[in-house]
Tab-separated table of C-alpha atoms in Angstrom:
chain	number	residue	atom	x	y	z
A	294	MET	CA	78.110	177.261	58.583
A	295	SER	CA	75.652	174.363	58.972
A	296	LEU	CA	74.627	173.236	62.474
A	297	ARG	CA	72.235	170.395	63.288
A	298	GLY	CA	72.167	171.149	67.008
A	299	ARG	CA	69.935	173.696	68.722
A	300	VAL	CA	71.474	177.084	69.561
A	301	TYR	CA	70.152	179.266	72.387
A	302	ARG	CA	71.009	182.933	72.687
A	303	LYS	CA	70.877	184.892	75.913
A	304	GLY	CA	67.375	186.222	76.454
A	305	GLU	CA	65.630	183.761	74.130
A	306	PRO	CA	62.910	181.328	75.288
A	307	GLY	CA	64.488	178.129	76.625
A	308	TYR	CA	67.823	179.786	77.351
A	309	GLU	CA	67.631	179.517	81.141
A	310	GLU	CA	66.759	175.813	81.052
A	311	ALA	CA	69.601	175.272	78.586
A	312	ARG	CA	71.944	177.180	80.893
A	313	VAL	CA	71.339	175.334	84.185
A	314	GLY	CA	68.920	172.458	83.481
A	315	ARG	CA	71.766	169.946	83.333
A	316	ILE	CA	73.725	171.285	86.332
A	317	PHE	CA	73.719	168.616	89.065
A	318	ASN	CA	74.436	171.012	91.929
A	319	GLY	CA	71.242	172.784	93.006
A	320	ARG	CA	73.375	175.811	93.951
A	321	ARG	CA	73.436	177.270	90.430
A	322	PRO	CA	75.839	180.117	89.599
A	323	GLY	CA	74.654	183.241	87.831
A	324	ARG	CA	77.260	183.168	85.059
A	325	SER	CA	75.631	183.450	81.617
A	326	PRO	CA	77.139	182.214	78.330
A	327	GLU	CA	76.413	184.310	75.253
A	328	LEU	CA	75.436	181.230	73.238
A	329	ILE	CA	74.581	177.649	74.193
A	330	LEU	CA	74.878	174.982	71.503
A	331	PHE	CA	73.640	171.416	71.937
A	332	ALA	CA	75.756	169.370	69.529
A	333	GLU	CA	73.981	166.559	67.707
A	334	ASP	CA	77.137	164.925	66.372
A	335	GLU	CA	80.885	165.358	66.034
A	336	GLU	CA	80.521	167.640	63.017
A	337	ASP	CA	78.519	170.025	65.207
A	338	VAL	CA	81.491	170.123	67.582
A	339	VAL	CA	83.744	171.164	64.704
A	340	GLN	CA	81.262	173.836	63.673
A	341	ALA	CA	80.951	175.082	67.262
A	342	VAL	CA	84.698	175.601	67.478
A	343	ARG	CA	84.664	177.503	64.187
A	344	LEU	CA	81.643	179.553	65.283
A	345	ALA	CA	83.357	180.574	68.525
A	346	ARG	CA	86.470	181.606	66.594
A	347	ALA	CA	84.452	183.567	64.041
A	348	GLN	CA	82.486	185.453	66.690
A	349	GLY	CA	85.418	186.091	69.015
A	350	LEU	CA	83.933	184.006	71.828
A	351	ARG	CA	85.794	181.706	74.162
A	352	LEU	CA	84.562	178.118	74.226
A	353	ALA	CA	83.431	176.124	77.279
A	354	VAL	CA	82.470	172.439	77.152
A	355	ARG	CA	79.868	170.562	79.217
A	356	ALA	CA	79.575	166.787	79.192
A	357	GLY	CA	77.913	165.429	82.352
A	358	GLY	CA	77.144	168.631	84.255
A	359	HIS	CA	78.459	167.232	87.561
A	360	SER	CA	81.224	169.759	88.215
A	361	TRP	CA	80.517	171.105	91.705
A	362	ALA	CA	81.420	174.638	90.600
A	363	ALA	CA	79.708	174.308	87.188
A	364	TRP	CA	83.033	175.046	85.495
A	365	SER	CA	81.390	175.037	82.056
A	366	LEU	CA	79.225	178.088	82.794
A	367	ARG	CA	81.327	181.088	81.725
A	368	GLU	CA	80.216	184.649	81.313
A	369	GLY	CA	80.026	185.732	77.668
A	370	ALA	CA	81.353	182.434	76.268
A	371	LEU	CA	79.931	179.854	73.883
A	372	LEU	CA	78.834	176.845	75.907
A	373	LEU	CA	79.109	173.625	73.898
A	374	ASP	CA	76.829	171.002	75.465
A	375	LEU	CA	77.677	167.394	74.532
A	376	SER	CA	74.722	165.699	76.240
A	377	ARG	CA	73.361	164.304	72.963
A	378	LEU	CA	76.616	162.517	72.137
A	379	GLN	CA	75.792	159.162	73.725
A	380	GLY	CA	77.392	156.464	71.558
A	381	MET	CA	78.954	153.254	72.945
A	382	VAL	CA	80.661	150.551	70.868
A	383	TYR	CA	82.408	147.529	72.414
A	384	ASP	CA	85.127	145.687	70.489
A	385	GLU	CA	85.183	142.011	71.494
A	386	ALA	CA	88.588	141.492	69.872
A	387	THR	CA	90.349	144.068	72.051
A	388	ASP	CA	87.932	144.507	74.988
A	389	VAL	CA	88.092	148.249	74.289
A	390	VAL	CA	84.894	150.284	74.453
A	391	ALA	CA	84.506	153.547	72.525
A	392	VAL	CA	82.276	156.016	74.373
A	393	ALA	CA	81.017	159.550	73.849
A	394	PRO	CA	81.881	162.022	76.633
A	395	ALA	CA	78.348	162.509	77.994
A	396	VAL	CA	77.786	158.781	78.585
A	397	GLN	CA	77.173	158.192	82.304
A	398	GLY	CA	79.732	155.762	83.675
A	399	GLY	CA	77.458	153.978	86.144
A	400	ALA	CA	73.930	154.461	84.839
A	401	THR	CA	74.660	153.786	81.163
A	402	LEU	CA	78.082	152.291	80.468
A	403	ALA	CA	78.171	149.887	83.422
A	404	PRO	CA	75.019	147.876	82.504
A	405	TYR	CA	76.127	147.836	78.852
A	406	LEU	CA	79.467	146.273	79.815
A	407	GLU	CA	78.117	144.030	82.580
A	408	ALA	CA	75.885	142.305	80.017
A	409	ARG	CA	79.162	141.353	78.293
A	410	GLY	CA	80.931	140.245	81.485
A	411	ARG	CA	83.124	143.359	81.487
A	412	MET	CA	83.419	146.576	83.459
A	413	PHE	CA	85.137	149.935	83.452
A	414	HIS	CA	86.092	151.536	86.746
A	415	GLY	CA	84.165	154.746	86.245
A	416	GLY	CA	82.845	157.178	88.833
A	417	HIS	CA	81.097	155.978	91.969
A	418	CYS	CA	78.074	158.238	91.524
A	419	PRO	CA	76.340	156.553	88.558
A	420	THR	CA	75.077	159.742	86.896
A	421	VAL	CA	78.542	161.277	86.457
A	422	GLY	CA	79.427	161.759	82.778
A	423	LEU	CA	82.670	160.261	81.543
A	424	GLY	CA	84.023	163.412	79.863
A	425	GLY	CA	84.921	165.586	82.829
A	426	PHE	CA	85.551	162.542	85.030
A	427	LEU	CA	88.255	161.136	82.743
A	428	LEU	CA	89.844	164.479	81.891
A	429	GLN	CA	90.322	165.134	85.609
A	430	GLY	CA	91.933	161.722	86.125
A	431	GLY	CA	88.958	159.681	87.236
A	432	MET	CA	88.930	158.490	90.858
A	433	GLY	CA	86.799	155.461	90.097
A	434	TRP	CA	86.073	152.082	91.649
A	435	ASN	CA	89.090	150.584	93.441
A	436	CYS	CA	91.403	153.398	92.434
A	437	ARG	CA	93.960	152.186	94.992
A	438	GLY	CA	94.317	148.798	93.320
A	439	TRP	CA	93.358	149.291	89.666
A	440	GLY	CA	94.656	152.811	89.262
A	441	TRP	CA	93.031	155.962	87.991
A	442	ALA	CA	90.387	155.574	85.309
A	443	ALA	CA	92.441	157.837	83.026
A	444	GLU	CA	95.173	155.189	83.023
A	445	ALA	CA	92.774	152.949	81.073
A	446	VAL	CA	92.223	155.550	78.346
A	447	VAL	CA	94.035	154.097	75.315
A	448	GLY	CA	92.972	156.723	72.796
A	449	LEU	CA	90.806	159.729	72.060
A	450	GLU	CA	89.202	161.632	69.252
A	451	VAL	CA	89.650	165.368	69.664
A	452	VAL	CA	88.532	168.562	67.943
A	453	THR	CA	91.373	171.067	68.222
A	454	ALA	CA	91.307	174.836	68.591
A	455	GLU	CA	91.733	175.021	64.801
A	456	GLY	CA	88.507	173.059	64.305
A	457	GLU	CA	90.315	169.932	63.091
A	458	ARG	CA	89.389	166.368	64.066
A	459	VAL	CA	92.396	164.325	65.181
A	460	ARG	CA	93.141	161.079	66.984
A	461	ALA	CA	95.343	161.052	70.064
A	462	ASN	CA	97.117	158.098	71.665
A	463	ALA	CA	100.606	157.066	72.673
A	464	LYS	CA	101.824	157.437	69.060
A	465	GLU	CA	99.501	159.989	67.430
A	466	ASN	CA	99.382	163.474	68.945
A	467	PRO	CA	100.936	162.162	72.170
A	468	ASP	CA	100.905	165.643	73.723
A	469	LEU	CA	97.090	165.709	73.631
A	470	TYR	CA	96.972	162.143	74.939
A	471	TRP	CA	99.239	163.123	77.839
A	472	ALA	CA	97.196	166.220	78.677
A	473	ALA	CA	93.807	164.501	78.405
A	474	ARG	CA	94.680	162.298	81.368
A	475	GLY	CA	94.530	164.828	84.192
A	476	ALA	CA	94.333	168.362	82.755
A	477	GLY	CA	90.588	168.648	83.370
A	478	PRO	CA	89.205	172.014	82.199
A	479	GLY	CA	92.723	172.945	81.103
A	480	PHE	CA	92.627	170.493	78.201
A	481	PRO	CA	93.144	172.415	74.923
A	482	GLY	CA	90.515	170.653	72.825
A	483	VAL	CA	87.110	168.977	72.801
A	484	VAL	CA	87.144	165.211	73.291
A	485	THR	CA	84.367	163.630	71.236
A	486	ARG	CA	85.231	159.979	71.904
A	487	PHE	CA	87.241	158.023	74.491
A	488	TYR	CA	88.660	154.549	73.883
A	489	LEU	CA	88.687	152.697	77.202
A	490	GLN	CA	90.358	149.422	78.113
A	491	THR	CA	87.770	147.397	80.011
A	492	ARG	CA	88.444	144.667	82.572
A	493	PRO	CA	86.695	141.427	83.570
A	494	LEU	CA	83.678	141.895	85.800
A	495	PRO	CA	84.433	140.440	89.262
A	496	ARG	CA	82.375	137.286	89.685
A	497	ALA	CA	81.970	137.469	93.476
A	498	LEU	CA	81.845	141.093	94.603
A	499	THR	CA	82.088	140.885	98.395
A	500	GLN	CA	81.723	143.548	101.090
A	501	THR	CA	82.419	144.024	104.753
A	502	THR	CA	80.757	146.925	106.539
A	503	HIS	CA	81.316	148.030	110.126
A	504	ILE	CA	79.254	150.853	111.644
A	505	TYR	CA	80.724	152.545	114.714
A	506	PRO	CA	79.562	155.297	117.057
A	507	LEU	CA	81.097	158.672	116.165
A	508	ASP	CA	83.197	158.733	119.332
A	509	CYS	CA	85.272	155.900	117.797
A	510	THR	CA	86.327	158.101	114.873
A	511	THR	CA	89.882	158.991	115.922
A	512	GLU	CA	90.671	155.440	117.070
A	513	VAL	CA	89.292	153.801	113.917
A	514	LEU	CA	90.850	156.263	111.451
A	515	ALA	CA	94.257	155.924	113.099
A	516	TRP	CA	93.983	152.112	112.904
A	517	LEU	CA	92.929	152.262	109.252
A	518	GLN	CA	95.954	154.378	108.408
A	519	GLU	CA	98.210	151.870	110.169
A	520	VAL	CA	96.882	148.841	108.265
A	521	HIS	CA	95.540	150.015	104.885
A	522	ALA	CA	98.789	149.555	102.951
A	523	GLN	CA	98.720	145.837	103.840
A	524	VAL	CA	95.131	145.253	102.687
A	525	ASP	CA	94.713	143.245	99.467
A	526	PRO	CA	94.870	145.655	96.480
A	527	ARG	CA	91.597	144.216	95.173
A	528	VAL	CA	89.793	145.874	98.094
A	529	GLU	CA	88.389	149.383	97.902
A	530	LEU	CA	88.616	150.753	101.439
A	531	VAL	CA	86.694	153.797	102.668
A	532	ALA	CA	85.520	155.370	105.910
A	533	LEU	CA	82.479	157.634	105.886
A	534	SER	CA	80.703	159.897	108.342
A	535	LEU	CA	77.010	159.822	107.417
A	536	VAL	CA	73.558	158.682	108.470
A	537	PRO	CA	73.452	155.027	107.306
A	538	PRO	CA	70.260	153.497	105.870
A	539	GLY	CA	67.991	152.406	108.719
A	540	PHE	CA	69.859	154.505	111.298
A	541	GLY	CA	68.376	157.587	112.897
A	542	GLU	CA	71.665	159.295	113.578
A	543	ARG	CA	75.121	159.837	112.139
A	544	ALA	CA	77.756	157.138	112.519
A	545	LEU	CA	81.187	156.134	111.245
A	546	VAL	CA	80.972	153.578	108.437
A	547	VAL	CA	83.990	151.501	107.388
A	548	HIS	CA	83.338	149.790	104.071
A	549	GLY	CA	85.582	147.289	102.322
A	550	LEU	CA	84.577	146.168	98.823
A	551	ALA	CA	86.525	143.202	97.452
A	552	MET	CA	86.666	142.899	93.645
A	553	VAL	CA	87.174	139.127	93.599
A	554	ASP	CA	85.944	135.985	91.844
A	555	SER	CA	84.965	133.779	94.807
A	556	ARG	CA	83.541	134.148	98.314
A	557	ALA	CA	86.670	132.513	99.722
A	558	GLU	CA	88.862	135.158	98.073
A	559	GLY	CA	86.544	137.830	99.450
A	560	ARG	CA	86.759	136.540	103.025
A	561	GLU	CA	90.541	136.391	102.844
A	562	ALA	CA	90.916	139.822	101.272
A	563	LEU	CA	88.601	141.480	103.805
A	564	ALA	CA	89.947	139.670	106.891
A	565	PRO	CA	92.199	142.583	108.005
A	566	LEU	CA	89.099	144.652	108.755
A	567	GLU	CA	88.335	142.270	111.607
A	568	THR	CA	91.453	143.496	113.432
A	569	SER	CA	89.810	146.837	114.278
A	570	PRO	CA	90.515	147.784	117.911
A	571	ALA	CA	86.953	149.150	118.166
A	572	LEU	CA	85.275	145.966	116.944
A	573	GLY	CA	83.497	145.427	120.266
A	574	LYS	CA	81.891	148.871	120.003
A	575	ALA	CA	80.468	148.313	116.507
A	576	LEU	CA	76.763	149.058	116.125
A	577	LEU	CA	76.578	146.747	113.109
A	578	ARG	CA	78.922	144.270	111.407
A	579	GLN	CA	78.404	142.687	108.002
A	580	VAL	CA	81.365	140.416	107.288
A	581	ALA	CA	82.274	139.203	103.784
A	582	GLU	CA	78.731	139.415	102.452
A	583	PRO	CA	77.900	139.136	98.725
A	584	THR	CA	76.961	142.359	96.950
A	585	CYS	CA	76.710	143.715	93.419
A	586	PHE	CA	77.596	146.944	91.661
A	587	GLU	CA	73.915	147.753	91.197
A	588	ASP	CA	73.413	147.828	94.985
A	589	GLU	CA	76.615	149.812	95.471
A	590	ARG	CA	75.492	152.363	92.873
A	591	ARG	CA	72.065	152.645	94.515
A	592	GLU	CA	73.724	153.637	97.788
A	593	GLN	CA	75.837	156.194	95.932
A	594	LEU	CA	72.662	157.794	94.580
A	595	ARG	CA	71.237	157.942	98.093
A	596	GLN	CA	74.354	159.693	99.359
A	597	ASN	CA	74.399	162.174	96.440
A	598	PRO	CA	70.788	163.391	96.064
A	599	GLU	CA	69.863	165.142	92.823
A	600	GLY	CA	68.848	168.785	93.116
A	601	ALA	CA	70.354	169.423	96.558
A	602	ARG	CA	72.742	172.307	97.184
A	603	TYR	CA	76.397	171.259	97.431
A	604	ALA	CA	79.703	172.739	98.499
A	605	VAL	CA	82.582	170.281	98.176
A	606	ASP	CA	86.298	170.387	98.888
A	607	ASN	CA	89.064	167.858	99.312
A	608	ALA	CA	92.680	167.279	100.286
A	609	TRP	CA	95.490	164.812	99.772
A	610	LEU	CA	96.637	164.164	103.349
A	611	GLN	CA	100.045	163.187	104.687
A	612	GLY	CA	101.439	162.626	108.158
A	613	PRO	CA	101.498	159.973	110.904
A	614	PRO	CA	98.220	158.454	112.130
A	615	GLY	CA	98.574	160.115	115.516
A	616	VAL	CA	98.494	163.508	113.804
A	617	VAL	CA	96.107	162.909	110.899
A	618	ALA	CA	93.263	161.133	112.700
A	619	PRO	CA	92.719	163.726	115.479
A	620	LEU	CA	92.697	166.551	112.949
A	621	LEU	CA	89.875	164.792	111.046
A	622	MET	CA	87.687	164.309	114.136
A	623	GLU	CA	85.837	167.638	113.883
A	624	ALA	CA	85.080	167.238	110.165
A	625	PHE	CA	83.652	163.766	110.814
A	626	THR	CA	81.564	164.684	113.852
A	627	THR	CA	80.254	168.278	113.465
A	628	PRO	CA	78.519	168.427	110.043
A	629	PRO	CA	76.071	171.294	109.526
A	630	THR	CA	73.303	169.106	108.006
A	631	PRO	CA	72.221	165.446	108.203
A	632	GLU	CA	72.930	164.864	104.478
A	633	THR	CA	76.523	166.132	104.672
A	634	PHE	CA	79.102	163.351	104.551
A	635	ALA	CA	82.852	163.015	104.999
A	636	LEU	CA	84.964	160.553	103.002
A	637	TRP	CA	88.318	158.957	103.895
A	638	PHE	CA	89.544	157.001	100.852
A	639	SER	CA	92.578	154.723	100.869
A	640	MET	CA	95.162	154.961	98.096
A	641	ALA	CA	97.818	152.931	99.910
A	642	PRO	CA	100.219	151.622	98.936
A	643	LEU	CA	100.623	154.304	96.275
A	644	ARG	CA	100.918	152.923	92.774
A	645	PRO	CA	103.467	154.587	90.492
A	646	LEU	CA	101.681	156.768	87.949
A	647	PRO	CA	102.297	156.575	84.191
A	648	ASP	CA	103.547	159.660	82.392
A	649	MET	CA	100.403	161.794	82.233
A	650	ALA	CA	99.172	165.182	83.431
A	651	LEU	CA	97.659	163.713	86.608
A	652	SER	CA	100.627	163.504	88.938
A	653	LEU	CA	99.673	164.420	92.522
A	654	GLN	CA	98.389	161.928	95.075
A	655	SER	CA	99.025	160.651	98.583
A	656	GLU	CA	98.010	157.575	100.557
A	657	ILE	CA	94.895	159.271	102.007
A	658	TYR	CA	92.258	161.142	100.033
A	659	PHE	CA	89.813	163.143	102.113
A	660	ALA	CA	86.715	164.963	100.861
A	661	LEU	CA	83.783	166.785	102.449
A	662	TYR	CA	80.442	166.828	100.647
A	663	THR	CA	78.375	169.529	102.344
A	664	ILE	CA	74.733	169.079	101.324
A	665	TRP	CA	71.711	171.204	102.182
A	666	ARG	CA	68.383	172.325	100.703
A	667	ASP	CA	67.563	175.879	101.852
A	668	PRO	CA	69.430	178.766	100.130
A	669	ALA	CA	69.303	180.564	103.482
A	670	ASP	CA	71.843	178.002	104.746
A	671	ASP	CA	74.423	178.800	102.044
A	672	ALA	CA	76.694	180.959	104.194
A	673	ARG	CA	76.566	178.650	107.214
A	674	CYS	CA	77.289	175.463	105.260
A	675	ARG	CA	79.989	176.976	103.071
A	676	GLY	CA	81.600	178.598	106.103
A	677	TRP	CA	81.750	175.284	107.961
A	678	LEU	CA	83.377	173.608	104.961
A	679	ALA	CA	86.010	176.336	104.630
A	680	GLN	CA	86.789	176.127	108.350
A	681	GLN	CA	87.308	172.368	108.248
A	682	MET	CA	89.597	172.482	105.217
A	683	ARG	CA	91.694	175.266	106.798
A	684	ARG	CA	92.219	173.090	109.877
A	685	LEU	CA	93.744	170.403	107.657
A	686	GLU	CA	96.284	172.636	105.909
A	687	PRO	CA	99.232	171.469	108.094
A	688	ILE	CA	98.775	167.918	106.712
A	689	THR	CA	97.568	168.828	103.191
A	690	LEU	CA	99.714	168.046	100.160
A	691	GLY	CA	97.226	169.414	97.613
A	692	GLN	CA	93.857	168.600	96.083
A	693	TYR	CA	92.154	166.564	93.357
A	694	LEU	CA	90.515	168.425	90.468
A	695	GLY	CA	87.346	166.356	90.495
A	696	ASP	CA	86.146	167.590	93.902
A	697	SER	CA	87.494	171.149	93.700
A	698	ASP	CA	86.089	174.641	93.276
A	699	PHE	CA	88.894	177.051	92.451
A	700	THR	CA	86.621	180.065	92.963
A	701	THR	CA	86.542	179.112	96.647
A	702	ARG	CA	89.950	177.503	97.233
A	703	SER	CA	92.756	176.671	94.842
A	704	LEU	CA	95.605	174.349	95.836
A	705	ARG	CA	98.313	172.381	94.080
A	706	PHE	CA	96.771	169.594	91.974
A	707	MET	CA	99.687	168.633	89.716
A	708	GLN	CA	103.434	168.211	90.117
A	709	GLU	CA	105.322	171.371	89.173
A	710	GLU	CA	107.085	169.849	86.177
A	711	ASN	CA	103.780	168.469	84.858
A	712	TRP	CA	102.140	171.851	85.292
A	713	ALA	CA	104.895	173.534	83.276
A	714	ARG	CA	104.582	170.881	80.571
A	715	LEU	CA	100.807	171.371	80.398
A	716	GLN	CA	101.183	175.134	80.028
A	717	ALA	CA	103.550	174.599	77.109
A	718	ILE	CA	101.060	172.225	75.430
A	719	ARG	CA	98.209	174.693	75.929
A	720	ALA	CA	100.266	177.550	74.492
A	721	ARG	CA	101.154	175.474	71.436
A	722	ARG	CA	97.743	173.907	70.849
A	723	ASP	CA	95.588	176.906	71.740
A	724	PRO	CA	97.733	180.028	71.276
A	725	LEU	CA	94.724	182.373	71.077
A	726	GLY	CA	93.159	181.012	74.285
A	727	LEU	CA	89.954	179.792	72.636
A	728	PHE	CA	89.193	177.287	75.401
A	729	VAL	CA	88.196	178.842	78.712
A	730	GLY	CA	90.533	176.767	80.898
A	731	TYR	CA	90.234	176.708	84.684
A	732	LEU	CA	87.500	178.660	86.462
A	733	THR	CA	89.334	180.708	89.071
A	734	ASN	CA	89.281	184.156	90.602
A	735	ASP	CA	93.000	184.576	89.986
A	736	GLU	CA	95.074	182.616	87.443
A	737	ARG	CA	98.178	183.293	89.541
A	738	THR	CA	96.853	181.065	92.335
A	739	LEU	CA	96.559	177.969	90.138
A	740	ASN	CA	98.536	174.903	91.222
A	741	ARG	CA	99.902	176.576	94.347
A	742	ASN	CA	99.331	175.986	98.046
A	743	PRO	CA	98.869	179.503	99.440
A	744	TRP	CA	100.423	178.735	102.808
A	745	GLU	CA	103.645	177.678	101.073
A	746	ASP	CA	103.960	181.178	99.570
A	747	HIS	CA	104.197	182.622	103.058
A	748	ALA	CA	106.422	179.947	104.555
């Protein structure tokens, strides 16, 4: 068996850096793989699969290292690290870009495509790798209007549990193509290349930002829920509780980003934001101002500092504004640290999803990003997060894989029929359970809302 990539064994020099050096979350778990292999090319991926089979090890895959729970770190497994697979090739005839899974959507792919007048709606945080992001569905730029990033995956190259290289698309190995768009860590294979349909780069990216005092939170969130389905689908619409740049204290930020081709289109698309009932209380208003993705990505990096300790959870919310908004007030106004932020993300009106594993969504996505520095604050910060998410259970439909940690809380993330279909694909494609699957304390809790079991 010939491997070009470096292999680290537990206890050897360099092992610990190989284990956690690429984990974004500064709160590193203690789980220790038996072997860590840094693949140099796709043939190394094939050999890694065969090595795991030969040695009776389960196989975990790491692309970007941004999973909040570090799902790729598994006790006693072979960790296959894809960080050195960085290729990008753009086809001018089809506007399809072929990318390796460890390519960072914002830091690497975005400038490459922008130089060609194109874009792909990858993750907001620019250092997120495309592999895990796309496999989990990909809540990228303007998800409400353009759809999930996984919907723009037109093909894949996959190494199967048998160590075979295959292509997957709507016609070839359609079961793998279906599963790759939403199965996340449950995908029964290693994706070595994604084929992504790009889109024209908006020529006049335009933003409106309102900053309100925190005591406006319930009023503003209720208003947003009333109007967001009528906002132009080219507008990404979010509300955030954070400390804005240049402000000394936390505030409520409403941000509309119009993906348009002229300032006039931007003003028209963003005009509904000027109907806010709290407009007179705004601490700052920027109305239909020009912006660029580079500036937007820079702010994302500020909000998501490298090396900090994170605990993150999320919920798909449902219910009338008069119920939803008051229940969110505490999460928006009582964070345990200044860096912690809350996100309200519009998905309205809901777009019908294609036939793929990703199948659960609602008109409001809510996530809490609890951020701190001192390990002594772990229990306090994690406890606050758990308390806030429990308060939202009466209006929670389920959760999104990308911001989940199933070792802490596991909810429904896929429609029941899709979940059953995925299990059948996994059983057929990986009958020996080579791939580690979902990181959870109890497999029986997967894709279930615990409160429904006791209803």
